[in-house]
mmCIF file of C-alpha atoms and ligand atoms in Angstrom:
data_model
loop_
_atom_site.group_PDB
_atom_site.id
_atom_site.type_symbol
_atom_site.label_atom_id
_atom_site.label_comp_id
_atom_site.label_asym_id
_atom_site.label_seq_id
_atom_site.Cartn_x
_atom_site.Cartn_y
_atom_site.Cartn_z
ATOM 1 C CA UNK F 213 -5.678 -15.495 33.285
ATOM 2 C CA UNK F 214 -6.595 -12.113 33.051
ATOM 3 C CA UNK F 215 -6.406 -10.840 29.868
ATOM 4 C CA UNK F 216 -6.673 -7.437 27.503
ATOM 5 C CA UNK F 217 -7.198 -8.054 24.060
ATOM 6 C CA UNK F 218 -6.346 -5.151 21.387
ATOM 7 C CA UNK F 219 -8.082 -5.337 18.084
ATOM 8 C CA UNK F 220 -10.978 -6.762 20.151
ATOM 9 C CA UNK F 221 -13.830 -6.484 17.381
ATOM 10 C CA UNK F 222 -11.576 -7.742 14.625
ATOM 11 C CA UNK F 223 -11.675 -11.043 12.745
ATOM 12 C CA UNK F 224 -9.331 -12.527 14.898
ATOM 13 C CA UNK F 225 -9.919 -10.434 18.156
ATOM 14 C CA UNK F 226 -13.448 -11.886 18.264
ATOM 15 C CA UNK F 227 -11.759 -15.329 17.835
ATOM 16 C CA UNK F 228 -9.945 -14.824 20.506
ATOM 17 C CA UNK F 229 -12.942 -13.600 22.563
ATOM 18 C CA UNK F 230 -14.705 -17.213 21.377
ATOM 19 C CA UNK F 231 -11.917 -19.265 22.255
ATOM 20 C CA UNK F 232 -11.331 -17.984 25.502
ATOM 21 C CA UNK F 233 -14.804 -18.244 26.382
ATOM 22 C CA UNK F 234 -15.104 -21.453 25.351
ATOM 23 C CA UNK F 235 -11.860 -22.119 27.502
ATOM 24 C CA UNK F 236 -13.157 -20.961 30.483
ATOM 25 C CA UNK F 237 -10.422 -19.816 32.819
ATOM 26 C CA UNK F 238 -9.632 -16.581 30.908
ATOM 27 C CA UNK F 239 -11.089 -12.957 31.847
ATOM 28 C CA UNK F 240 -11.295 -10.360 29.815
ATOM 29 C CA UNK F 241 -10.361 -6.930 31.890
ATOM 30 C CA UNK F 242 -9.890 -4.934 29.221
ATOM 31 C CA UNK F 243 -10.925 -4.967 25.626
ATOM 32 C CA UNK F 244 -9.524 -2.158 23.002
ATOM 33 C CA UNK F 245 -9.546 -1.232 19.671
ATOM 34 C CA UNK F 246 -9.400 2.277 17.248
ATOM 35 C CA UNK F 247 -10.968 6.124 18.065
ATOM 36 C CA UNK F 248 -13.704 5.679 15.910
ATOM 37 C CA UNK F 249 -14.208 2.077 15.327
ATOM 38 C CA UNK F 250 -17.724 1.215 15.564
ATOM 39 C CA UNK F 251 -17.222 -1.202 18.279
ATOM 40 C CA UNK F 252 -16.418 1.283 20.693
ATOM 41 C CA UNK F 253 -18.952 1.075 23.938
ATOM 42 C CA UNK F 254 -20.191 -2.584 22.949
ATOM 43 C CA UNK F 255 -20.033 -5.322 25.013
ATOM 44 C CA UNK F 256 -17.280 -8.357 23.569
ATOM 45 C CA UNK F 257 -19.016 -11.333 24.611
ATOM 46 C CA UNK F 258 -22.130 -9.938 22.611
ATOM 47 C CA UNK F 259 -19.940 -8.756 19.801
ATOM 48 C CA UNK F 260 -18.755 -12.202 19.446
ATOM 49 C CA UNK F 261 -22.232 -13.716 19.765
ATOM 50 C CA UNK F 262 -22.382 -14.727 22.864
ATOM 51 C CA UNK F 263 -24.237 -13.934 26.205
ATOM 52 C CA UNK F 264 -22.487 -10.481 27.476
ATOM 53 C CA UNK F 265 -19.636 -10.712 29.663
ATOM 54 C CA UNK F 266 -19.866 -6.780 31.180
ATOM 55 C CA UNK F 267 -16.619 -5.715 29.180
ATOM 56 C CA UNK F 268 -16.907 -3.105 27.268
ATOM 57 C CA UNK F 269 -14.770 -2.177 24.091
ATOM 58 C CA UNK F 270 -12.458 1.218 24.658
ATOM 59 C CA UNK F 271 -10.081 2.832 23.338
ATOM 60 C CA UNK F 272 -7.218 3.881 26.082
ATOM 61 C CA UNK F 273 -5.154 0.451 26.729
ATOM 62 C CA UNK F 274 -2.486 2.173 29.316
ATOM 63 C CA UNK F 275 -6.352 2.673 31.034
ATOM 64 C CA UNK F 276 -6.836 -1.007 31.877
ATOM 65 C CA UNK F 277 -3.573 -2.597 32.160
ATOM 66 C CA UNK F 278 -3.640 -2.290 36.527
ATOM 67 C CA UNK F 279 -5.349 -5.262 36.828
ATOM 68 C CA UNK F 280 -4.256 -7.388 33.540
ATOM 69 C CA UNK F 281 -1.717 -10.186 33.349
ATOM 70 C CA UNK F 282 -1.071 -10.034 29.565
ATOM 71 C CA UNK F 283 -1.849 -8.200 26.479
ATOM 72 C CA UNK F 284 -2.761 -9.679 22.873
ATOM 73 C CA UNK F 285 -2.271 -7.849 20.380
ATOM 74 C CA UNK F 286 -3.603 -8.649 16.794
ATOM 75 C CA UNK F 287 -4.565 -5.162 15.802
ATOM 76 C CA UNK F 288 -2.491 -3.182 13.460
ATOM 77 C CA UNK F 289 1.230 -2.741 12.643
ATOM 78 C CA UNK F 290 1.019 1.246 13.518
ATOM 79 C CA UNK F 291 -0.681 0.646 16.519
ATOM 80 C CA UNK F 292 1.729 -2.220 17.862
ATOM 81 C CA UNK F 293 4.263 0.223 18.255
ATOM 82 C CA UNK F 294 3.202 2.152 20.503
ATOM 83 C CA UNK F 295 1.495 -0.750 22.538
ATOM 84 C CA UNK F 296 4.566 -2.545 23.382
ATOM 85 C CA UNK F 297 5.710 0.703 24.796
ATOM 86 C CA UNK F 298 2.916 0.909 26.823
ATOM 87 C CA UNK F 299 3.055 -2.477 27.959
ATOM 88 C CA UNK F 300 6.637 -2.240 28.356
ATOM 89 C CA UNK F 301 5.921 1.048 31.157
ATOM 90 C CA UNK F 302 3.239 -1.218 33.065
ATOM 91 C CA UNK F 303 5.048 -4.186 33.124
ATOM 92 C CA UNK F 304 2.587 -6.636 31.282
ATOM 93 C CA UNK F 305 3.974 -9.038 28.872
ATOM 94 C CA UNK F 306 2.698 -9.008 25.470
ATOM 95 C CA UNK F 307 1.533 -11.755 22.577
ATOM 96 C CA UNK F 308 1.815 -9.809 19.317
ATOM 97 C CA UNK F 309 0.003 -11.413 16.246
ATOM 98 C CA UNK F 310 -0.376 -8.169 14.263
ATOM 99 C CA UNK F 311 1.885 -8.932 10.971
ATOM 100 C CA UNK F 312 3.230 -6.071 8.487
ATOM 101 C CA UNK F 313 5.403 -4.718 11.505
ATOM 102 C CA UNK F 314 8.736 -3.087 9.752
ATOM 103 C CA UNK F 315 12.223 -3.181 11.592
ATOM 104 C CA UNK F 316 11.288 -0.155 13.805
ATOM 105 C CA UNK F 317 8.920 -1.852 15.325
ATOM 106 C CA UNK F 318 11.121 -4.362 15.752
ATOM 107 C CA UNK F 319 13.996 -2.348 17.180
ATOM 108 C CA UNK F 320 11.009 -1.188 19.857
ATOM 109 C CA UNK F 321 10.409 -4.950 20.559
ATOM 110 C CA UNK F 322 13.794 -5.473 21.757
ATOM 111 C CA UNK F 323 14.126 -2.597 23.636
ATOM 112 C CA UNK F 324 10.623 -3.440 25.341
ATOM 113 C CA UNK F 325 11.864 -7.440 25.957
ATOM 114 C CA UNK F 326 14.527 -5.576 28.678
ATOM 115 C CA UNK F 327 11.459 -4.765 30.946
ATOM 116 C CA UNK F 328 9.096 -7.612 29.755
ATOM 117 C CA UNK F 329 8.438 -10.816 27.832
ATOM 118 C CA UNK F 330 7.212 -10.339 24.476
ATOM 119 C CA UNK F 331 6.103 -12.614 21.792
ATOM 120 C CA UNK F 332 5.486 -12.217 18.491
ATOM 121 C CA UNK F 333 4.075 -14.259 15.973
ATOM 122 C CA UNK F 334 2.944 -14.079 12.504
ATOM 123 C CA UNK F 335 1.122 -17.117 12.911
ATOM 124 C CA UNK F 336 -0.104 -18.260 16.399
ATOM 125 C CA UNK F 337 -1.187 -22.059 15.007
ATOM 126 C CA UNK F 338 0.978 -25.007 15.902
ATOM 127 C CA UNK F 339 0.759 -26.440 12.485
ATOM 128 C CA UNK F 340 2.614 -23.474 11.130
ATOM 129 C CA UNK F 341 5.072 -23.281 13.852
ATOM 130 C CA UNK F 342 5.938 -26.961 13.125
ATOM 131 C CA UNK F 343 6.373 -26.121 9.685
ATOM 132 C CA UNK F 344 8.644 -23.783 10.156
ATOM 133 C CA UNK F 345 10.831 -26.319 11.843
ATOM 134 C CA UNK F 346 10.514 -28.832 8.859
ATOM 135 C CA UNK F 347 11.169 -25.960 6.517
ATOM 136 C CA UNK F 348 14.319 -24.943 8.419
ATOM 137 C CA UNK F 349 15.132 -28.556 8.517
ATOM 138 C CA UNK F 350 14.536 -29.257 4.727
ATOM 139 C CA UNK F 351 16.673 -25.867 3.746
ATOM 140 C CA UNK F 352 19.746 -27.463 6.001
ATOM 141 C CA UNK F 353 19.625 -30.459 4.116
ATOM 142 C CA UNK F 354 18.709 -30.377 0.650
ATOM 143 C CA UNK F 355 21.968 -29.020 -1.075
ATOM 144 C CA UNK F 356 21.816 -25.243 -2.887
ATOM 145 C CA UNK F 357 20.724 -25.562 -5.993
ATOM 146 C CA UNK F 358 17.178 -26.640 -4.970
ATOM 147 C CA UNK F 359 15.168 -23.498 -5.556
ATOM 148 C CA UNK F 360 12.827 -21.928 -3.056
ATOM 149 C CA UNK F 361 9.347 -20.715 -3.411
ATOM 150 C CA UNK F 362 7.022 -19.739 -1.241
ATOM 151 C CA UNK F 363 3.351 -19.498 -1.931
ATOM 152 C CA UNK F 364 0.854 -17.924 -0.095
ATOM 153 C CA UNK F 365 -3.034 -17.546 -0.276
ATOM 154 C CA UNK F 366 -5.512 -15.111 1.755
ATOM 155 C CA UNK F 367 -8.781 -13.508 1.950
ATOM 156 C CA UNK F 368 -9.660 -10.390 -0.481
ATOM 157 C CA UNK F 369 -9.532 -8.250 2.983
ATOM 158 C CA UNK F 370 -5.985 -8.822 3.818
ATOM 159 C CA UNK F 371 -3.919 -5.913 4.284
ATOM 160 C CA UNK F 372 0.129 -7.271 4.305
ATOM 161 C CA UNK F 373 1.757 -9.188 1.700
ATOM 162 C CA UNK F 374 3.904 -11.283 1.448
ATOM 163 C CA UNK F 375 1.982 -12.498 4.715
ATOM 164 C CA UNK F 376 3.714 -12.194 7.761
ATOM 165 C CA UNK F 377 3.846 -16.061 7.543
ATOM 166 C CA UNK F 378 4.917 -16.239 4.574
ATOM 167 C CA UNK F 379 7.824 -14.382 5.493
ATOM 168 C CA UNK F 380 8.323 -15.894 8.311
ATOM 169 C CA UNK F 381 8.921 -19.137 6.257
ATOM 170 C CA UNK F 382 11.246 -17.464 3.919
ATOM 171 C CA UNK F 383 13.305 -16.538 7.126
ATOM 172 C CA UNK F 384 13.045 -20.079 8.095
ATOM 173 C CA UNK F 385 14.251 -21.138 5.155
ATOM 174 C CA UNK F 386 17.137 -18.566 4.822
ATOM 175 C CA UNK F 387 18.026 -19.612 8.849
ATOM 176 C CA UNK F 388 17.868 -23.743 7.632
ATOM 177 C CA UNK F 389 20.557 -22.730 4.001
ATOM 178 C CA UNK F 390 22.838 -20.186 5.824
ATOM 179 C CA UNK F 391 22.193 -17.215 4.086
ATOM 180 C CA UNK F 392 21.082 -13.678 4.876
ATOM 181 C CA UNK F 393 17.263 -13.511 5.138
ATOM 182 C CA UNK F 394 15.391 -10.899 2.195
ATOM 183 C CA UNK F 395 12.071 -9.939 1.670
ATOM 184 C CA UNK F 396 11.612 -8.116 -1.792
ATOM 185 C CA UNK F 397 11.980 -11.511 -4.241
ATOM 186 C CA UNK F 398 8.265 -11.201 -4.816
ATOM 187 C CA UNK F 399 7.192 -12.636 -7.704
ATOM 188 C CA UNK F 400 5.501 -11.083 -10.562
ATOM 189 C CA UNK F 401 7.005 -11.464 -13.443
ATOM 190 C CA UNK F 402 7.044 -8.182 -14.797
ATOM 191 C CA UNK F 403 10.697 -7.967 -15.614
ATOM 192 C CA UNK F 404 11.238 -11.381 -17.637
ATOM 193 C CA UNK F 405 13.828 -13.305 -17.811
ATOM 194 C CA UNK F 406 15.291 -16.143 -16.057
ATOM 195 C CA UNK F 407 15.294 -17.014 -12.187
ATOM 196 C CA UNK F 408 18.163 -15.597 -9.830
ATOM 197 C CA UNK F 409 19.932 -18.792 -8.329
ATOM 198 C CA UNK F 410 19.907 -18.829 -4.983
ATOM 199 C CA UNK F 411 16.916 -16.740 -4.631
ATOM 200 C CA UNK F 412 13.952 -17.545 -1.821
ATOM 201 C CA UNK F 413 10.850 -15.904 -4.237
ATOM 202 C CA UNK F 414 7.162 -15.538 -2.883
ATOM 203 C CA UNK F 415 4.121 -15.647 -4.874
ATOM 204 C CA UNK F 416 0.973 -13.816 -3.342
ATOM 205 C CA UNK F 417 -2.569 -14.998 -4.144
ATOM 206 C CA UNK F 418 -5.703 -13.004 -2.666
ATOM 207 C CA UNK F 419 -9.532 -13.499 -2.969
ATOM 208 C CA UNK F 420 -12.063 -14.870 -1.347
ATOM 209 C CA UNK F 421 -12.304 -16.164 2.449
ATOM 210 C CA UNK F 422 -9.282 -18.121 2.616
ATOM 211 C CA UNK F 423 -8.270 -17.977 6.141
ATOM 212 C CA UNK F 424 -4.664 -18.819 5.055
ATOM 213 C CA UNK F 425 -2.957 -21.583 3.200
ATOM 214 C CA UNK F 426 0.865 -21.489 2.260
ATOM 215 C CA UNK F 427 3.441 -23.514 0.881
ATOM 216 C CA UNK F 428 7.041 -23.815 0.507
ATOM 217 C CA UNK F 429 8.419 -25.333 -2.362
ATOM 218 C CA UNK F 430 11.663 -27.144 -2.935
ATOM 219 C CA UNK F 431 12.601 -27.646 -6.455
ATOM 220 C CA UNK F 432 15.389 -29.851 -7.707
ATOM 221 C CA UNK F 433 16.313 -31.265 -11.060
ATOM 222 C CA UNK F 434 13.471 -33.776 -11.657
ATOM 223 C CA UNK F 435 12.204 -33.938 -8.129
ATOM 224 C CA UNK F 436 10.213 -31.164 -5.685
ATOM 225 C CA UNK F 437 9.803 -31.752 -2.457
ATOM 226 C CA UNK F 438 6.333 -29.313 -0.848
ATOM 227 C CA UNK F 439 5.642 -28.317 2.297
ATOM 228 C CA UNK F 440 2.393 -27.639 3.165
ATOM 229 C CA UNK F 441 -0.293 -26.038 5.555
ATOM 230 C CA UNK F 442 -3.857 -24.721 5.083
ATOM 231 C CA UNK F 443 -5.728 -22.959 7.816
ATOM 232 C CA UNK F 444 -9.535 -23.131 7.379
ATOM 233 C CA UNK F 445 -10.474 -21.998 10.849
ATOM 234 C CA UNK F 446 -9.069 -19.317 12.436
ATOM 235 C CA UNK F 447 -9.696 -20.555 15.887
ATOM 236 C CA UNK F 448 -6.112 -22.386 15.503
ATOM 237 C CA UNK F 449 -4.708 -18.635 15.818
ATOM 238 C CA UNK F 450 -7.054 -17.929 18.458
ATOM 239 C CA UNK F 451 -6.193 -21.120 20.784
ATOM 240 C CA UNK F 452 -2.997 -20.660 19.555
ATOM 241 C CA UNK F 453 -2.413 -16.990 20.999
ATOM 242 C CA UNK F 454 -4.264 -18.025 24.234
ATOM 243 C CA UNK F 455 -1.833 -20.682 24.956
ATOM 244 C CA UNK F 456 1.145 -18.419 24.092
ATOM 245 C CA UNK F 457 -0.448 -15.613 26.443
ATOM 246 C CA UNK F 458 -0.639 -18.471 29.303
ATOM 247 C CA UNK F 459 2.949 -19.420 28.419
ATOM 248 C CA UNK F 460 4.301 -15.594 28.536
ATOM 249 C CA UNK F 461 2.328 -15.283 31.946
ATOM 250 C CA UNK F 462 5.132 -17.216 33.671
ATOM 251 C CA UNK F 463 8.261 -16.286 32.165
ATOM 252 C CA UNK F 464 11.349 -13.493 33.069
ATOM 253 C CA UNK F 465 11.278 -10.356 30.352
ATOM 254 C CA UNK F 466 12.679 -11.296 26.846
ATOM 255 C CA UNK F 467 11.935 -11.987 23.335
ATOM 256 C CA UNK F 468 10.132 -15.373 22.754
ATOM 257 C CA UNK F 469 8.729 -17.591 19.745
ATOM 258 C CA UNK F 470 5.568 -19.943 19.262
ATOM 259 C CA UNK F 471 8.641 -22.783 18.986
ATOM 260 C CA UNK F 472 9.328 -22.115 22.727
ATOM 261 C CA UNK F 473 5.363 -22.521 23.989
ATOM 262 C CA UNK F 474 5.130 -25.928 21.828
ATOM 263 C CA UNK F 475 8.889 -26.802 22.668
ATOM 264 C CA UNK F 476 9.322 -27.407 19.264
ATOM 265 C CA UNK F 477 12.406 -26.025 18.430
ATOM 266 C CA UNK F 478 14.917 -28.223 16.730
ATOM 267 C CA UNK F 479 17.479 -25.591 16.693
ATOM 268 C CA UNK F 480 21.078 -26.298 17.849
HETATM 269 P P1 NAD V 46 -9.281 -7.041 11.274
HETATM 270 O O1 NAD V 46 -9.112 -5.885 10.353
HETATM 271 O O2 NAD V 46 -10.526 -7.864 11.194
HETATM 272 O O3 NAD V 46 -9.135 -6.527 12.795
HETATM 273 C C1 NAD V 46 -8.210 -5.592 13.228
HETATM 274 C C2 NAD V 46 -8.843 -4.847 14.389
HETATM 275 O O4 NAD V 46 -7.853 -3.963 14.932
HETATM 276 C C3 NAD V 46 -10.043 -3.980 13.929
HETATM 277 O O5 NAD V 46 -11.121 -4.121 14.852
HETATM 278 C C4 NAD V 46 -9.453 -2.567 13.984
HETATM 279 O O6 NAD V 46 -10.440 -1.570 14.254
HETATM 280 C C5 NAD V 46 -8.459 -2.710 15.132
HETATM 281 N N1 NAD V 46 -7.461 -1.640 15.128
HETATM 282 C C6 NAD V 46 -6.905 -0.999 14.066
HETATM 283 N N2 NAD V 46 -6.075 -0.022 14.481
HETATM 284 C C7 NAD V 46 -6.106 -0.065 15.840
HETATM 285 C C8 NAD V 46 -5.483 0.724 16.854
HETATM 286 N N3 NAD V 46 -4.673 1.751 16.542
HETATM 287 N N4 NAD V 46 -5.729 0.410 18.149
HETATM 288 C C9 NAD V 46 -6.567 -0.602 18.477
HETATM 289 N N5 NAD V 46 -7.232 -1.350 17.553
HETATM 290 C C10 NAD V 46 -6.989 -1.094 16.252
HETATM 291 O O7 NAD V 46 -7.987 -7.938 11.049
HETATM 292 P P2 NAD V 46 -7.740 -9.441 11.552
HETATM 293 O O8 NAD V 46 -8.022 -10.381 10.439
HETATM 294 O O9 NAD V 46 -8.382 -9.637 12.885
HETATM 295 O O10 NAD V 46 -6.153 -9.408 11.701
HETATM 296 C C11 NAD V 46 -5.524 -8.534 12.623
HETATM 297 C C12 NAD V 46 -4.022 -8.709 12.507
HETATM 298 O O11 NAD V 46 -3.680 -10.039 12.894
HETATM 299 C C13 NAD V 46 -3.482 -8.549 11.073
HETATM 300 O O12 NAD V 46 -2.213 -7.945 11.147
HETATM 301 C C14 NAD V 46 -3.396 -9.982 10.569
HETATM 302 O O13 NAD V 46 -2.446 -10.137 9.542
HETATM 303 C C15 NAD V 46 -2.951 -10.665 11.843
HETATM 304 N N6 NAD V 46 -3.229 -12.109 11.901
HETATM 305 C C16 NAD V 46 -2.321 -12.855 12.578
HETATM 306 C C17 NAD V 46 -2.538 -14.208 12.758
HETATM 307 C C18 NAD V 46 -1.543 -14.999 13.574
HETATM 308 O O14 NAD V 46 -1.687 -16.229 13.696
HETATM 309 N N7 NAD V 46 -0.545 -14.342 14.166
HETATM 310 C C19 NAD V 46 -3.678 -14.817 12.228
HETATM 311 C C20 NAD V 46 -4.599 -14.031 11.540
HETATM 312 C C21 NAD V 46 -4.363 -12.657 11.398
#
């Protein structure tokens, strides 16, 4: 599979970089990240540690998409954008893990999907993307007046919050109960008082190196059912994005999920 990765000296780019090494059957034939970034002109294997691999980190993707298959993208949500665009003129599909995106960038997504399959996920691992399922599942079934909360925990660098996971769940959720999906119950307690019924709330923790842990909360009169996951590698988003780049490979333009790669979806 022959590969460009954007945000290529990044936490997770260099994951990526690791993984696919490791994997063996993916090339890298281009590798790009920000004007500026001090990465520019390096070699990504060495960047990631490794012996080099003669591809050098630049800055122009439309550059060195001729020869690539598929793009993944876990860079930033104002450079996303503009890459989908881009990918959408070449015709290369594209894996987007970048979270924060707003609804523009959404609106772009679809309008790219006409010319090419694209797939985004705020979280590549397959333990969240079964989760999502149960949480969809457990909204359907357990009546209203169970409230939900998400919580979410990350590293002191992270940018986006909620997480894009975390709202991702909450859309889950809203999907699984039948109601519209919103993302501004954060929690913080500033304003008092008691909780909305009906509500899906987040609560945001950051410190540390947590790679990621959330959970979604179900609470009844004298019971609670909780959903968990907890990331502490993030080589699961890395293997995770590599198999969803493999899966995109092969398929007609359109939008697609981490549900359809695992053919997990339990939706009707
Ligand atoms: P990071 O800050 O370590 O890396 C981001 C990289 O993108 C940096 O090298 C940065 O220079 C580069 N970049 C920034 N603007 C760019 C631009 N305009 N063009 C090209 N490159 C640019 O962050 P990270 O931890 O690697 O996370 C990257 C993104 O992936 C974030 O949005 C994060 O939330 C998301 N993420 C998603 C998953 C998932 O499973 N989908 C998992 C972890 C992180």
């Amino acid at each position: 599979m022959r590969v460009v990765i954007v945000g290529a000296s990044g936490r997770m780019g260099l994951a990526i970089t690791r993984a696919a090494l490791e994997m063996g059957d993916v090339m890298f034939v281009g590798a790009i990240d920000r004007e500026g970034a001090a990465a520019v002109g390096r070699d990504l294997g060495e960047l990631a540690g490794l012996p080099a691999i003669g591809t050098r980190i630049t800055t122009d993707l439309a550059a060195v998409l001729s020869d690539a298959e598929v793009v993944i993208d876990f860079s930033s949500a104002s450079a996303t954008r503009g890459n989908l665009t881009i990918c959408a003129n070449a015709g290369v599909p594209i894996v987007i893990g970048t979270t924060g995106l707003d609804a523009d960038v959404h609106g772009v997504a679809e309008l790219a999907a006409q010319q090419i399959p694209v797939l985004i996920a705020a979280n590549t691992s397959l333990g969240v993307t079964l989760l999502l399922e149960l949480v969809r599942q457990a909204a359907r079934s357990l009546p209203a007046d169970f409230d939900i909360e998400i919580l979410e925990s990350h590293h002191r660098h992270k940018q986006d919050a909620p997480s894009g996971t975390a709202l991702a769940l909450g859309r889950a959720a809203s999907d699984g109960r039948g109601v519209a999906f919103q993302r501004d119950s954060v929690r913080h307690h500033a304003d008092g008082g008691a909780r909305p019924t009906g509500e899906i709330g987040y609560a945001v923790i950051r410190g540390g190196d947590v790679v990621g842990d959330h959970t979604v909360a179900f609470l009844g009169a004298g019971e609670r059912v909780l959903l968990s996951h907890q990331a502490t590698d993030r080589a699961i988003f890395a293997r995770g994005a590599l198999r969803a780049a493999k899966f995109l490979c092969e398929q007609s333009p359109g939008r697609y999920e981490m549900g359809d790669v695992i053919n997990l979806k339990t939706r009707t």
